[in-house]
Coordinates of C-alpha atoms in Angstrom, one line a residue:
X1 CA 14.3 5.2 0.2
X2 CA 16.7 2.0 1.1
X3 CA 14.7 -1.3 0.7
X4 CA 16.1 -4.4 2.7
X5 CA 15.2 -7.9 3.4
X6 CA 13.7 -8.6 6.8
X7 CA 16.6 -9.6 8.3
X8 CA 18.4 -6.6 7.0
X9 CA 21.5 -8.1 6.1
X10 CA 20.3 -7.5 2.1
X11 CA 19.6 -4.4 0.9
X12 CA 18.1 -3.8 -2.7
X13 CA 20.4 -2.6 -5.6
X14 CA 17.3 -2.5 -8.1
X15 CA 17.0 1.1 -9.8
X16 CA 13.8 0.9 -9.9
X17 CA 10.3 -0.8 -7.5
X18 CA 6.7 -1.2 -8.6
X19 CA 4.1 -1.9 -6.7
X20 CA 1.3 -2.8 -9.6
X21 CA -2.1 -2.8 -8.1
X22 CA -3.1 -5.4 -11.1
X23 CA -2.0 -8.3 -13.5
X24 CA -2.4 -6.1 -16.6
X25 CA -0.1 -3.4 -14.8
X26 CA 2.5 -6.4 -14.0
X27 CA 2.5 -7.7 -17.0
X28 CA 3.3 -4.4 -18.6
X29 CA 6.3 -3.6 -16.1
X30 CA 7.2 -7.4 -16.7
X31 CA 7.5 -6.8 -20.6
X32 CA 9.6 -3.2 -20.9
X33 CA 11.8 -4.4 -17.9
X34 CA 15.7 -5.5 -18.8
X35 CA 15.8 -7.5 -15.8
X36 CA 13.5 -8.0 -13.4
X37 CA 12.3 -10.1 -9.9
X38 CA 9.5 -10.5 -7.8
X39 CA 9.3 -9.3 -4.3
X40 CA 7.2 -10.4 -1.8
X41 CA 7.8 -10.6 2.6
X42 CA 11.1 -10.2 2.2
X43 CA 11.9 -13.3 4.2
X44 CA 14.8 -14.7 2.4
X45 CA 18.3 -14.0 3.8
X46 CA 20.1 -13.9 0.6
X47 CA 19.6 -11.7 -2.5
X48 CA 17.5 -14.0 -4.0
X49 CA 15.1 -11.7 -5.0
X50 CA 17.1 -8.8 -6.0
X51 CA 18.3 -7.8 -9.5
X52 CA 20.0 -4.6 -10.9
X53 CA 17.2 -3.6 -13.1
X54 CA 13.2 -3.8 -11.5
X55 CA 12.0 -4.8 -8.9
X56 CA 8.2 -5.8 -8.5
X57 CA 6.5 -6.2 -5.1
X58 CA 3.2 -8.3 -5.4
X59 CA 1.6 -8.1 -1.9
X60 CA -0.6 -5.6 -3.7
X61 CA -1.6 -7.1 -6.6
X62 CA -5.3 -8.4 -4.8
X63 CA -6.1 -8.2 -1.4
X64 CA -7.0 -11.6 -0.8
X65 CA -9.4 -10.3 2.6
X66 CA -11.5 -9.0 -0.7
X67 CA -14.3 -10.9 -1.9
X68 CA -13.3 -13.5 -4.1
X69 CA -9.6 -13.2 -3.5
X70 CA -9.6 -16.8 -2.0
X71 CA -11.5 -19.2 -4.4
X72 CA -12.5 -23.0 -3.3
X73 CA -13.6 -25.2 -5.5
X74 CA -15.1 -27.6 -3.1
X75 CA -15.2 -30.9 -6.0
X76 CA -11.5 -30.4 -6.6
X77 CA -10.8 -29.9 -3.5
X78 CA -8.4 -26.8 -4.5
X79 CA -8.4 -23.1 -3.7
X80 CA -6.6 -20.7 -5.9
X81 CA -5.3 -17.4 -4.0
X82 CA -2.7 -14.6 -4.4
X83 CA 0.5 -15.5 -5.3
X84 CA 1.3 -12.3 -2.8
X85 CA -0.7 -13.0 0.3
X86 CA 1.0 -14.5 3.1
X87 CA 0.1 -17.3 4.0
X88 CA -1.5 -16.1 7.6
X89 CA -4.2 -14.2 5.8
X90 CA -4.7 -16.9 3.1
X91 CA -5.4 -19.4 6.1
X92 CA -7.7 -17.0 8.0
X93 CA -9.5 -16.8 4.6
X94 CA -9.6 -20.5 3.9
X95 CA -10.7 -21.1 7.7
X96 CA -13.9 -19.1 7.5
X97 CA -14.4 -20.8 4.7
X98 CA -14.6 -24.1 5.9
X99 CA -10.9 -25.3 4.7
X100 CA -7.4 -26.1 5.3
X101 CA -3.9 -26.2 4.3
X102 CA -2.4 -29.8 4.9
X103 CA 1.1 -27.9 6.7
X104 CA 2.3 -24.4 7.5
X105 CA 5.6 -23.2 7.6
X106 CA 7.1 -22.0 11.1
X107 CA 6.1 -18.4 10.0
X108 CA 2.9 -17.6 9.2
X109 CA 4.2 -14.3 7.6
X110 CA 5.7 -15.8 4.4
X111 CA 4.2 -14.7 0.9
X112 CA 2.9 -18.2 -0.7
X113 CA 5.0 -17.6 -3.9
X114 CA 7.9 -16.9 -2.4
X115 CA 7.5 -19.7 -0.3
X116 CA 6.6 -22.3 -2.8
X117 CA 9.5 -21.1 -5.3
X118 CA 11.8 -22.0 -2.8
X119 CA 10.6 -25.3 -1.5
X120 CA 9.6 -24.3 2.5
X121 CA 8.4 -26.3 4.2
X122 CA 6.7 -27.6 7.4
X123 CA 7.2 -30.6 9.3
X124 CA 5.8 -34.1 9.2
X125 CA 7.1 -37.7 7.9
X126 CA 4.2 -38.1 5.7
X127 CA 3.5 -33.9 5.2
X128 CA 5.1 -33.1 2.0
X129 CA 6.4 -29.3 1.5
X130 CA 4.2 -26.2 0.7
X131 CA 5.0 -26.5 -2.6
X132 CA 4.1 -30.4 -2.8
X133 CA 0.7 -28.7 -2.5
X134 CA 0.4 -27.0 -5.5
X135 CA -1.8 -28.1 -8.0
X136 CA -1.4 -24.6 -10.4
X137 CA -0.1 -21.7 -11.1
X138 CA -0.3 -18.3 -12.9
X139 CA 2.6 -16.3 -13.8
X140 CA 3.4 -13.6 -16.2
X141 CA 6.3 -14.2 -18.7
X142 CA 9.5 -12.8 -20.0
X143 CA 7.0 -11.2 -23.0
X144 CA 4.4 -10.0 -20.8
X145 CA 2.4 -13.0 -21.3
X146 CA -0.2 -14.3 -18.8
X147 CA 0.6 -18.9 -18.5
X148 CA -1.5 -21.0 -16.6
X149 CA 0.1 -24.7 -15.8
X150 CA -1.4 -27.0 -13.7
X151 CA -0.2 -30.8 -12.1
X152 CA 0.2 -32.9 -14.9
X153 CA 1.2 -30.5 -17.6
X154 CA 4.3 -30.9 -19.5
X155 CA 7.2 -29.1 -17.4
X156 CA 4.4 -28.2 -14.2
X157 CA 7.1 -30.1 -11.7
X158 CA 9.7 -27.7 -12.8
X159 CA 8.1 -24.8 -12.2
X160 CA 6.8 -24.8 -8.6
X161 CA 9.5 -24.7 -7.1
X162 CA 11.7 -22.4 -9.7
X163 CA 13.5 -19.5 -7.5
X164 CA 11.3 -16.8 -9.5
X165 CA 13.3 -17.4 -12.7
X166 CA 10.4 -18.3 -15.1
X167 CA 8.4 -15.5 -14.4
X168 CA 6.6 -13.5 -11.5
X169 CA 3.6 -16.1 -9.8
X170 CA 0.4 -14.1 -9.8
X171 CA -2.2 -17.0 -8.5
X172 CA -1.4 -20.4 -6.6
X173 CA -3.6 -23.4 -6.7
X174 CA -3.3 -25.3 -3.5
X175 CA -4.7 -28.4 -2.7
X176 CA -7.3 -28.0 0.3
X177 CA -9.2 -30.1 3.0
X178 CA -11.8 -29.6 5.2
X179 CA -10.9 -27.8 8.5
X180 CA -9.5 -30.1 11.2
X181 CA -8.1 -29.8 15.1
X182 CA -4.5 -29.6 16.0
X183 CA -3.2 -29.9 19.4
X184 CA 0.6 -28.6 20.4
X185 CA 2.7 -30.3 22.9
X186 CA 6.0 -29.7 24.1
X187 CA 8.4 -31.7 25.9
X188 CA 12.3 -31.2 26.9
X189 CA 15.4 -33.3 27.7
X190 CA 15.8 -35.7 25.1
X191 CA 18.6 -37.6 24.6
X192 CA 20.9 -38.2 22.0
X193 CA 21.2 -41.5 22.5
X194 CA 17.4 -41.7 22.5
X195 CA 17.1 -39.9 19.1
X196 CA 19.9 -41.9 17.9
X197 CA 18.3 -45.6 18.5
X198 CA 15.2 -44.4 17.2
X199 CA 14.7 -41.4 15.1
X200 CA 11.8 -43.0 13.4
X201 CA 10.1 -43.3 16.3
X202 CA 10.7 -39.9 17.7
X203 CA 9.9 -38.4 14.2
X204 CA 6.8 -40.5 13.9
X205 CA 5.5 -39.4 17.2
X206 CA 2.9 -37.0 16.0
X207 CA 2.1 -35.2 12.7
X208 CA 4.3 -32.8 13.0
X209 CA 7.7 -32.8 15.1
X210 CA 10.7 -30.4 15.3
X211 CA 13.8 -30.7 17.9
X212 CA 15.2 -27.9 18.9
X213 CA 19.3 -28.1 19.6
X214 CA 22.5 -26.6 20.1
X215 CA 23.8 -29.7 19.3
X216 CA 26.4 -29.4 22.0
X217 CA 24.2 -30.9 25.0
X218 CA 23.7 -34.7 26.0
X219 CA 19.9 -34.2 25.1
X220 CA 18.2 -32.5 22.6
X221 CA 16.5 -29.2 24.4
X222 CA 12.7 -29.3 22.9
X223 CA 10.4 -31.2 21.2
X224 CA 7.1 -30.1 19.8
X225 CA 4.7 -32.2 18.8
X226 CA 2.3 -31.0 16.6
X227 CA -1.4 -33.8 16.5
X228 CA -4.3 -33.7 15.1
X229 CA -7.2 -34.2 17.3
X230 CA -7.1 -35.1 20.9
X231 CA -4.1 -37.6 21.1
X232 CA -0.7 -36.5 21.6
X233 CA 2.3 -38.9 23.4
X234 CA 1.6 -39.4 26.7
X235 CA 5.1 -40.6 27.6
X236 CA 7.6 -38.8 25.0
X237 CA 10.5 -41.8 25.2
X238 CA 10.9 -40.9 29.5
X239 CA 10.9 -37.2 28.6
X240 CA 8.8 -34.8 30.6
X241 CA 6.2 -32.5 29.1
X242 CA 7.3 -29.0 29.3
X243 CA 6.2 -27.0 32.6
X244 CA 5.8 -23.6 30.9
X245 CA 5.3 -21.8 28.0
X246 CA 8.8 -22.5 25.7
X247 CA 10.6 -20.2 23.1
X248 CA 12.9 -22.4 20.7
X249 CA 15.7 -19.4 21.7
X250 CA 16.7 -18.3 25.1
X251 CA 15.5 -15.8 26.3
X252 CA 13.0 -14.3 23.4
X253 CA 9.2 -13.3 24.6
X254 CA 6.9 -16.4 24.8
X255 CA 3.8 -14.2 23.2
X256 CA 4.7 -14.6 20.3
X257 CA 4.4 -18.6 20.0
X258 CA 1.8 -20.6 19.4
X259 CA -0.5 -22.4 21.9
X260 CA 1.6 -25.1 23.5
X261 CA -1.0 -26.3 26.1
X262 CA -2.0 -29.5 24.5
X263 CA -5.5 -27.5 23.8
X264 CA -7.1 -28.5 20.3
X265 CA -7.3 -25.4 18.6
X266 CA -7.7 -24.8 14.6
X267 CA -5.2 -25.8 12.3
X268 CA -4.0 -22.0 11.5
X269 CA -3.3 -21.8 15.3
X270 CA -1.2 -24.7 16.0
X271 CA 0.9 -25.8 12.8
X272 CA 3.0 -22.5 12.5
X273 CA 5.6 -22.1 15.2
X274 CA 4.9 -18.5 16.0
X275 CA 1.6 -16.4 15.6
X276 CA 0.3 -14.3 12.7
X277 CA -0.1 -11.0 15.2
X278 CA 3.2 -11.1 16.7
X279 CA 6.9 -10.0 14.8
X280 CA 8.0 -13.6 13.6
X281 CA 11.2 -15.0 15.9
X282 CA 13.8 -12.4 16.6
X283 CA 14.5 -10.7 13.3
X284 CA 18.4 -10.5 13.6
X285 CA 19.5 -13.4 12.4
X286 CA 20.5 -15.2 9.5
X287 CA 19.1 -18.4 8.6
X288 CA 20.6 -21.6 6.9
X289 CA 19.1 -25.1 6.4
X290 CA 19.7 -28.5 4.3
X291 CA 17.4 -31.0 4.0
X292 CA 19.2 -34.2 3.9
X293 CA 17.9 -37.8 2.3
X294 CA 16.5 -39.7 5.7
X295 CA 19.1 -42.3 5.0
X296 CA 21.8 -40.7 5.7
X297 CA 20.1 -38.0 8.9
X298 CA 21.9 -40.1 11.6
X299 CA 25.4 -39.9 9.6
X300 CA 24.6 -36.0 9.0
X301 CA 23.9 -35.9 13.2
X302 CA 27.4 -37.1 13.8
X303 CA 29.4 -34.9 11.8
X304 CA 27.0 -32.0 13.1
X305 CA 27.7 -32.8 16.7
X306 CA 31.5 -33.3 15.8
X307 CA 31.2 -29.8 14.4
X308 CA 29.4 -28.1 16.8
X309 CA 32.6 -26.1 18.3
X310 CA 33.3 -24.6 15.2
X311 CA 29.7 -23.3 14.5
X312 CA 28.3 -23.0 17.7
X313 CA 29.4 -19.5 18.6
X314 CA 27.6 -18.2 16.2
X315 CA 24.7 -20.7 16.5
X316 CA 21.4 -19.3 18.4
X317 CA 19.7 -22.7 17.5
X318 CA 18.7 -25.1 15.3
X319 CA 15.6 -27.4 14.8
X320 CA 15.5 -30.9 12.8
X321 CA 12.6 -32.0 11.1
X322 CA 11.0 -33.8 8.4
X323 CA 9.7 -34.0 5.0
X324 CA 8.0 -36.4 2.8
X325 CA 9.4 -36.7 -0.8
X326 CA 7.4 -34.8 -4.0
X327 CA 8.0 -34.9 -7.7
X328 CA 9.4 -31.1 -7.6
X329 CA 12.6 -30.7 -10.1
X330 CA 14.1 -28.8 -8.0
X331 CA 12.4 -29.0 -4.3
X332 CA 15.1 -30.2 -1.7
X333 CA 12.6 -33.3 -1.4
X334 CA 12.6 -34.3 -4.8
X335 CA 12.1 -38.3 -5.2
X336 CA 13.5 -38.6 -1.1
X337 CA 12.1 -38.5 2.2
X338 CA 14.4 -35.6 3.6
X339 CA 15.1 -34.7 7.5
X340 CA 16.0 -30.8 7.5
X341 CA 18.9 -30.1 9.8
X342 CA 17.8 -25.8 10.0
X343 CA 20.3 -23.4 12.0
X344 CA 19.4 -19.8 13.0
X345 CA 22.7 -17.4 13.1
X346 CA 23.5 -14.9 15.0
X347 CA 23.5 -11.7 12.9
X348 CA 27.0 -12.1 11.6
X349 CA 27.5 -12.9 7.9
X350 CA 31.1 -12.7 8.4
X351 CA 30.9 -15.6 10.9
X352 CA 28.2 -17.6 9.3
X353 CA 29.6 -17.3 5.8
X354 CA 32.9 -18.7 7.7
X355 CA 31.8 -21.8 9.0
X356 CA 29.2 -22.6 6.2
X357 CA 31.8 -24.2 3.8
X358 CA 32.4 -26.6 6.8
X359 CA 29.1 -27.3 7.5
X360 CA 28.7 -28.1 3.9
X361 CA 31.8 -30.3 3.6
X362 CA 29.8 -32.8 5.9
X363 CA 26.1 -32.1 4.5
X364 CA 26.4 -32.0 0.9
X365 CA 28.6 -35.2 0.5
X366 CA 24.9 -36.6 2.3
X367 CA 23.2 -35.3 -0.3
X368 CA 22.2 -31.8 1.7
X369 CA 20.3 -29.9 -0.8
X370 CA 20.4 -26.1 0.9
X371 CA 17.6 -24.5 1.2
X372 CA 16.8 -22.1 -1.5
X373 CA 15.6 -19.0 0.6
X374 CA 18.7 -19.2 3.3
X375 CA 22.3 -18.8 3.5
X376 CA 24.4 -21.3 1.7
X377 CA 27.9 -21.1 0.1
X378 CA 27.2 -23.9 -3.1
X379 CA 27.6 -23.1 -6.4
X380 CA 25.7 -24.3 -9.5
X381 CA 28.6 -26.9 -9.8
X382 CA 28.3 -28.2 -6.5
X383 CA 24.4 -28.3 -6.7
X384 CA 23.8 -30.0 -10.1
X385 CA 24.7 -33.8 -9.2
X386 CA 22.1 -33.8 -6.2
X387 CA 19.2 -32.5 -8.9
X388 CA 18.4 -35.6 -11.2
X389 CA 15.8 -33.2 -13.7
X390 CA 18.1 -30.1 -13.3
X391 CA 19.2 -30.1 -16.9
X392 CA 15.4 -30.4 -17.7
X393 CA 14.6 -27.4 -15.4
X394 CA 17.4 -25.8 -17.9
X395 CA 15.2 -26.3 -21.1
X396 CA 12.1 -25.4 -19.2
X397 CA 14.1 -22.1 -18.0
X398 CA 15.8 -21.5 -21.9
X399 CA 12.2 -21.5 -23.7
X400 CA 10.4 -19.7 -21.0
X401 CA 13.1 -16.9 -20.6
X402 CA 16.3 -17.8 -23.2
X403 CA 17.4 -13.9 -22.1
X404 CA 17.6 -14.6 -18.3
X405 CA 15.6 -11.7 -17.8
X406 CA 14.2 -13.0 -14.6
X407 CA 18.1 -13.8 -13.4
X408 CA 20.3 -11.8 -10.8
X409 CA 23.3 -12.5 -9.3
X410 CA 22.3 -14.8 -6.8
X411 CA 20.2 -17.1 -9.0
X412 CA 23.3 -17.1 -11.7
X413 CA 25.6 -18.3 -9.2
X414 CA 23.3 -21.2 -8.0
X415 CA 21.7 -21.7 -11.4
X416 CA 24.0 -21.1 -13.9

């Protein structure tokens, strides 16, 4: 059977897949395995995850619907689930419970291991990344061995956000609160020249914000607001409040989004752009984003806009948004408060993969860290500088697995 990626544009060279129904079972794979890598939605568009030697999906490892699967502890204010739940059922879980996440990602559908290795995020000036929420993990070893780190160990910042090359995550700690209302708005028409005299503002406008561009117009297309509670702008800098219910690309089926009525509705509901029942966006297309130190966003607008010929006919859209800074080694918010400038492709490596090295010839210069899970043309050369603790997420990497046996071709490019 031919395994791909979600996307489709990757398909799996490993000789070999398991699906281990347990951690004993993993870690036996994990220790008579050359090479191996974990699997989990399948929502990168790279071949991050695959390897020539195993493969090991983990979405069956523990149900987390099962009792006990999900685990608050109310005094800490944590809850540790499967590293190979998606986040959709984690929250559904956590909701009955009483409990939150602080931010989603735009897709529900991610696996929270796979998201938090790769440093996804949500949006929100003072809303830190999913991984910024981890306070543990557990992940089997090179040897087969079962480690537990949690915030404040030695070397716990470098392995959160570690591209699945110190070992295969098992269990996630994540920092919870109790369960709280968010209301979705939605405006259009935004000008640049607006967003340009005051980004802060226009960022700061509710919890959560994310433009939506081509970056060839005179305004930016969509903004949606994201509050919690009842407020929300009432006058969105002269722009009006959307009339109907809006899809971030033209022409895709409106179902699938979340509520957009200005309606409080539970957390789960509103912070993800799309919903848990419905396929996630369109599924072909590729995906590329880098997340840019705020300093520089309105230098990194410019040169985008300048651009926008070259990349646009293969652009569907993409959204701007921000991040708050974490301690992560090698998050794309490390030690800076970020503003992700995101791009969703047409289906065409050929063309993306042709206009990437321009796009990066204007971002990375910025200090544009690419985003782990997406398309992006950097080396380990090019990516080094912008990573102040990379060589000590080296040492962390040569006594946790001095064989590489959780590498691949993909993470030795951008790793080294």
């Amino acid at each position: 059977m031919v395994e791909r990626n979600w996307a489709g544009n990757v398909t799996y060279r490993a000789r070999q897949f398991h699906r281990p129904r347990s951690v004993p079972e993993l870690q036996e794979v994990v220790a008579g395995a050359g090479r191996v890598r974990a699997l989990g939605s399948r929502h990168s568009f790279t071949a991050l995850a695959d390897t020539e030697g195993v493969l090991v999906c983990t979405s069956e490892l523990v149900d987390p619907a099962a009792p006990g699967a999900v685990v608050v502890d109310a005094e800490a204010g944590t809850a540790t689930v499967p590293g190979g739940a998606s986040y959709g059922v984690v929250a559904a879980e956590l909701e009955r419970q009483g409990w939150a996440l602080a931010s989603l990602a735009s897709l529900p559908h991610i696996s929270v291991a796979g998201a938090v290795a790769t440093g996804t995020h949500g949006s929100g000036d003072r809303t830190g990344s999913l991984s910024a929420a981890v306070a543990g993990l557990e992940l089997v070893t090179a040897d087969g061995a079962l480690l537990r780190v949690s915030r404040g160990d030695e070397g716990f910042d470098g392995s959160v956000v570690a591209l699945g090359a110190l070992g295969v995550v098992t269990r996630v700690t994540l920092d919870v609160e109790p369960t709280y209302l968010v209301r979705q708005d939605v405006f259009t028409g935004v000008p640049w020249s607006v967003v340009e005299a005051d980004l802060d503002a226009i960022t700061g406008a509710a919890d959560s914000v994310s433009l939506f561009t081509r970056f060839d117009d005179t305004a930016v297309r969509q903004v949606w607001c994201k509050s919690r509670g009842a407020d929300s702008p009432t006058d969105f800098f002269g722009s009006p409040r959307a009339t109907r219910v809006m899809h971030m690309l033209d022409g895709a089926p409106t179902e699938s989004v979340t509520d957009q009525t200005g309606t409080p509705g539970p957390w789960l509901e509103r912070l993800p752009h799309f919903r848990l029942e419905f396929t996630p966006s369109r599924g072909a297309e590729l995906q590329s984003e880098y997340l840019v130190p705020r300093r520089n966003a309105l230098t990194a607008m410019e040169g985008l806009r300048r651009l926008q010929p070259v990349f646009g006919p293969v652009l569907q859209n993409a959204e701007i948004r921000t991040v708050a800074s974490d301690p992560l080694w090698l998050s794309g918010s490390h030690d800076e408060d970020v503003v992700g400038f995101h791009f969703t492709w047409e289906l065409d490596e050929p063309g993306v993969y042709g206009v990437l090295p321009d796009i990066e010839a204007i971002l990375l210069p910025l200090g544009g860290r690419p985003h782990w899970g997406k398309c992006f043309v950097a080396a380990a050369a090019d990516l080094a500088p912008m990573y102040p603790r990379w060589d000590d997420f080296q040492r962390l990497r040569d006594s946790l697995d001095p064989e590489r046996k959780f590498g691949g071709a993909f993470v030795d490019r951008v790793l080294g």
